[in-house]
Amino acid sequence: MHEIAFGLELAGTSFLWALRKPHDEGIQEQAVLPSGFGGRTRGRGLVATGWAPQLSVLAHGSVGAFMTHCGWSSTIEGLLFGHPLIMLPFLGEQGINARLMEKKQVGAMVPRRETDGSFDRDGVARAVRGVMSDEGGRVLQTNAKKLQELAMDKGCHDRYIDEFVQYEILTRATGTHRK
């Protein structure tokens, strides 16, 4: 958490960080963030602890990018609003999703150290600045907007579902269904 916080601070951009409250009741929320972080980022950064209305936040016109762990639902939600992604995968399929989005050039992955797989504040700051910069950010923004069109294409999604249902009906009828 400290490295993310320091990275946001170093990036120098405005931010809203929706931070879950610690699961351990003995840990104070202030202990999760570096000492003085709130004061140093006052006026350009806000940390919201607990639940945040992610879709409402992403729909706001002032959002320039979305830092996400790249779970599939969050990835799609970011793309629904055409936001480039700052990707910080932690578990499971998140790394695969992040690599796919990086290949599609809709975001930047926070780099990890080869030695231990951890990330640091400089990597967080570089990824944030890269996505928010005029030069690199425009390409990511344009590509995110293209994927937004696909993510919002209800007709396309309906066709996929219809084709899947037809495939299931056909394979069951012919006995070629794989179990």
Tab-separated table of C-alpha atoms in Angstrom:
chain	number	residue	atom	x	y	z
A	1	MET	CA	0.000	0.000	0.000
A	2	HIS	CA	2.813	2.376	0.834
A	3	GLU	CA	4.451	1.897	-2.560
A	4	ILE	CA	1.156	2.630	-4.348
A	5	ALA	CA	0.681	5.711	-2.170
A	6	PHE	CA	4.206	6.981	-2.773
A	7	GLY	CA	3.798	6.252	-6.504
A	8	LEU	CA	0.597	8.309	-6.676
A	9	GLU	CA	2.350	11.087	-4.801
A	10	LEU	CA	5.374	11.009	-7.154
A	11	ALA	CA	3.192	10.956	-10.272
A	12	GLY	CA	1.884	14.410	-9.392
A	13	THR	CA	-1.542	13.823	-10.946
A	14	SER	CA	-4.952	14.206	-9.345
A	15	PHE	CA	-6.481	10.988	-8.036
A	16	LEU	CA	-9.324	9.342	-6.176
A	17	TRP	CA	-8.188	6.153	-4.465
A	18	ALA	CA	-10.926	3.815	-3.286
A	19	LEU	CA	-9.122	1.912	-0.553
A	20	ARG	CA	-10.722	-0.974	1.293
A	21	LYS	CA	-10.729	-0.772	5.033
A	22	PRO	CA	-8.270	-3.215	6.608
A	23	HIS	CA	-9.828	-6.596	7.393
A	24	ASP	CA	-7.979	-6.735	10.692
A	25	GLU	CA	-9.954	-4.624	13.154
A	26	GLY	CA	-6.732	-3.961	15.088
A	27	ILE	CA	-5.194	-2.029	12.182
A	28	GLN	CA	-6.052	1.645	11.998
A	29	GLU	CA	-6.761	3.005	8.521
A	30	GLN	CA	-4.099	5.669	8.980
A	31	ALA	CA	-1.487	2.922	9.495
A	32	VAL	CA	-2.135	1.598	5.984
A	33	LEU	CA	-0.946	4.842	4.375
A	34	PRO	CA	2.423	6.530	4.816
A	35	SER	CA	2.628	9.165	7.508
A	36	GLY	CA	1.681	12.596	6.142
A	37	PHE	CA	0.383	11.232	2.821
A	38	GLY	CA	-2.984	12.991	3.131
A	39	GLY	CA	-1.353	16.342	3.796
A	40	ARG	CA	1.154	16.043	0.964
A	41	THR	CA	-1.553	15.168	-1.567
A	42	ARG	CA	-4.277	17.491	-0.253
A	43	GLY	CA	-5.977	19.393	-3.037
A	44	ARG	CA	-5.165	16.838	-5.723
A	45	GLY	CA	-5.799	13.485	-4.080
A	46	LEU	CA	-8.590	11.886	-2.111
A	47	VAL	CA	-8.569	8.515	-0.383
A	48	ALA	CA	-12.039	7.045	0.111
A	49	THR	CA	-12.044	4.137	2.525
A	50	GLY	CA	-14.686	1.490	2.334
A	51	TRP	CA	-17.085	0.979	-0.538
A	52	ALA	CA	-17.086	3.404	-3.460
A	53	PRO	CA	-19.646	3.533	-6.293
A	54	GLN	CA	-17.169	2.432	-8.967
A	55	LEU	CA	-19.501	2.802	-11.950
A	56	SER	CA	-20.586	6.284	-10.865
A	57	VAL	CA	-16.974	7.327	-10.366
A	58	LEU	CA	-15.900	5.917	-13.742
A	59	ALA	CA	-18.816	7.687	-15.438
A	60	HIS	CA	-17.645	11.096	-14.179
A	61	GLY	CA	-16.183	13.346	-16.858
A	62	SER	CA	-13.090	14.237	-14.850
A	63	VAL	CA	-11.743	10.661	-14.792
A	64	GLY	CA	-8.701	10.385	-17.029
A	65	ALA	CA	-7.673	6.785	-16.340
A	66	PHE	CA	-8.507	3.826	-14.136
A	67	MET	CA	-5.963	2.055	-11.940
A	68	THR	CA	-7.204	-1.510	-11.641
A	69	HIS	CA	-6.093	-4.956	-10.524
A	70	CYS	CA	-7.514	-6.132	-13.888
A	71	GLY	CA	-10.146	-8.538	-12.696
A	72	TRP	CA	-12.353	-9.049	-15.728
A	73	SER	CA	-15.364	-7.150	-14.332
A	74	SER	CA	-13.283	-4.108	-13.398
A	75	THR	CA	-11.469	-4.193	-16.732
A	76	ILE	CA	-14.763	-4.186	-18.643
A	77	GLU	CA	-16.158	-1.438	-16.399
A	78	GLY	CA	-13.150	0.753	-17.159
A	79	LEU	CA	-13.523	0.121	-20.878
A	80	LEU	CA	-17.288	0.793	-20.787
A	81	PHE	CA	-16.357	4.389	-20.087
A	82	GLY	CA	-13.431	4.459	-22.519
A	83	HIS	CA	-10.759	4.938	-19.857
A	84	PRO	CA	-7.188	3.829	-20.397
A	85	LEU	CA	-6.015	1.434	-17.695
A	86	ILE	CA	-3.170	1.592	-15.209
A	87	MET	CA	-2.830	-2.105	-14.470
A	88	LEU	CA	-1.618	-3.601	-11.221
A	89	PRO	CA	-2.589	-7.295	-11.293
A	90	PHE	CA	-2.273	-9.363	-8.122
A	91	LEU	CA	-4.018	-12.746	-8.460
A	92	GLY	CA	-5.380	-15.387	-10.803
A	93	GLU	CA	-6.470	-14.267	-14.250
A	94	GLN	CA	-5.637	-10.623	-13.541
A	95	GLY	CA	-2.164	-10.965	-15.066
A	96	ILE	CA	-3.561	-12.556	-18.224
A	97	ASN	CA	-6.188	-9.820	-18.527
A	98	ALA	CA	-3.554	-7.124	-18.006
A	99	ARG	CA	-1.257	-8.585	-20.655
A	100	LEU	CA	-4.183	-8.749	-23.106
A	101	MET	CA	-5.077	-5.106	-22.428
A	102	GLU	CA	-1.422	-4.121	-22.777
A	103	LYS	CA	-1.290	-5.938	-26.137
A	104	LYS	CA	-4.439	-4.049	-27.206
A	105	GLN	CA	-2.627	-0.853	-26.148
A	106	VAL	CA	-5.365	0.378	-23.837
A	107	GLY	CA	-3.202	0.730	-20.765
A	108	ALA	CA	0.132	0.399	-19.058
A	109	MET	CA	1.098	-2.294	-16.597
A	110	VAL	CA	2.926	-1.264	-13.440
A	111	PRO	CA	6.309	-2.982	-13.805
A	112	ARG	CA	7.438	-5.583	-11.294
A	113	ARG	CA	10.921	-6.440	-10.140
A	114	GLU	CA	12.297	-9.589	-11.742
A	115	THR	CA	13.920	-10.648	-8.491
A	116	ASP	CA	10.824	-10.910	-6.302
A	117	GLY	CA	7.810	-9.825	-8.374
A	118	SER	CA	7.164	-6.761	-6.230
A	119	PHE	CA	6.505	-3.272	-7.547
A	120	ASP	CA	7.821	0.029	-6.315
A	121	ARG	CA	6.789	3.664	-6.177
A	122	ASP	CA	8.866	4.629	-9.212
A	123	GLY	CA	7.132	1.992	-11.343
A	124	VAL	CA	3.708	3.116	-10.133
A	125	ALA	CA	4.566	6.760	-10.878
A	126	ARG	CA	5.947	5.910	-14.359
A	127	ALA	CA	2.816	3.942	-15.273
A	128	VAL	CA	0.509	6.718	-14.058
A	129	ARG	CA	2.474	9.427	-15.856
A	130	GLY	CA	2.675	7.341	-19.042
A	131	VAL	CA	-1.072	6.841	-19.183
A	132	MET	CA	-1.837	10.440	-18.241
A	133	SER	CA	0.751	12.038	-20.544
A	134	ASP	CA	-0.287	13.823	-23.711
A	135	GLU	CA	2.100	11.792	-25.839
A	136	GLY	CA	1.524	8.192	-24.735
A	137	GLY	CA	-1.868	8.759	-23.217
A	138	ARG	CA	-3.530	9.783	-26.474
A	139	VAL	CA	-2.842	6.433	-28.105
A	140	LEU	CA	-4.133	4.552	-25.058
A	141	GLN	CA	-7.193	6.808	-24.860
A	142	THR	CA	-7.987	6.309	-28.548
A	143	ASN	CA	-7.662	2.538	-28.262
A	144	ALA	CA	-9.736	2.473	-25.063
A	145	LYS	CA	-12.483	4.407	-26.873
A	146	LYS	CA	-12.412	1.817	-29.684
A	147	LEU	CA	-12.848	-0.999	-27.178
A	148	GLN	CA	-15.589	1.026	-25.483
A	149	GLU	CA	-17.591	0.790	-28.700
A	150	LEU	CA	-17.207	-2.995	-28.686
A	151	ALA	CA	-17.985	-3.324	-24.970
A	152	MET	CA	-21.169	-1.287	-25.416
A	153	ASP	CA	-22.347	-3.064	-28.584
A	154	LYS	CA	-25.436	-4.886	-27.307
A	155	GLY	CA	-26.115	-6.362	-30.737
A	156	CYS	CA	-22.678	-7.960	-30.784
A	157	HIS	CA	-23.193	-9.468	-27.325
A	158	ASP	CA	-26.647	-10.733	-28.282
A	159	ARG	CA	-25.174	-12.429	-31.386
A	160	TYR	CA	-22.517	-14.158	-29.276
A	161	ILE	CA	-25.156	-15.491	-26.895
A	162	ASP	CA	-27.391	-16.601	-29.775
A	163	GLU	CA	-24.468	-18.360	-31.485
A	164	PHE	CA	-23.504	-20.067	-28.244
A	165	VAL	CA	-27.074	-21.300	-27.694
A	166	GLN	CA	-27.282	-22.560	-31.297
A	167	TYR	CA	-23.932	-24.334	-30.896
A	168	GLU	CA	-25.143	-26.017	-27.713
A	169	ILE	CA	-28.399	-27.114	-29.341
A	170	LEU	CA	-26.563	-28.478	-32.393
A	171	THR	CA	-23.863	-30.328	-30.469
A	172	ARG	CA	-26.359	-31.899	-28.076
A	173	ALA	CA	-28.604	-32.954	-30.975
A	174	THR	CA	-25.702	-34.552	-32.863
A	175	GLY	CA	-24.083	-36.038	-29.779
A	176	THR	CA	-20.807	-34.190	-30.325
A	177	HIS	CA	-21.017	-32.205	-27.096
A	178	ARG	CA	-17.869	-32.402	-25.030
A	179	LYS	CA	-18.230	-32.913	-21.328
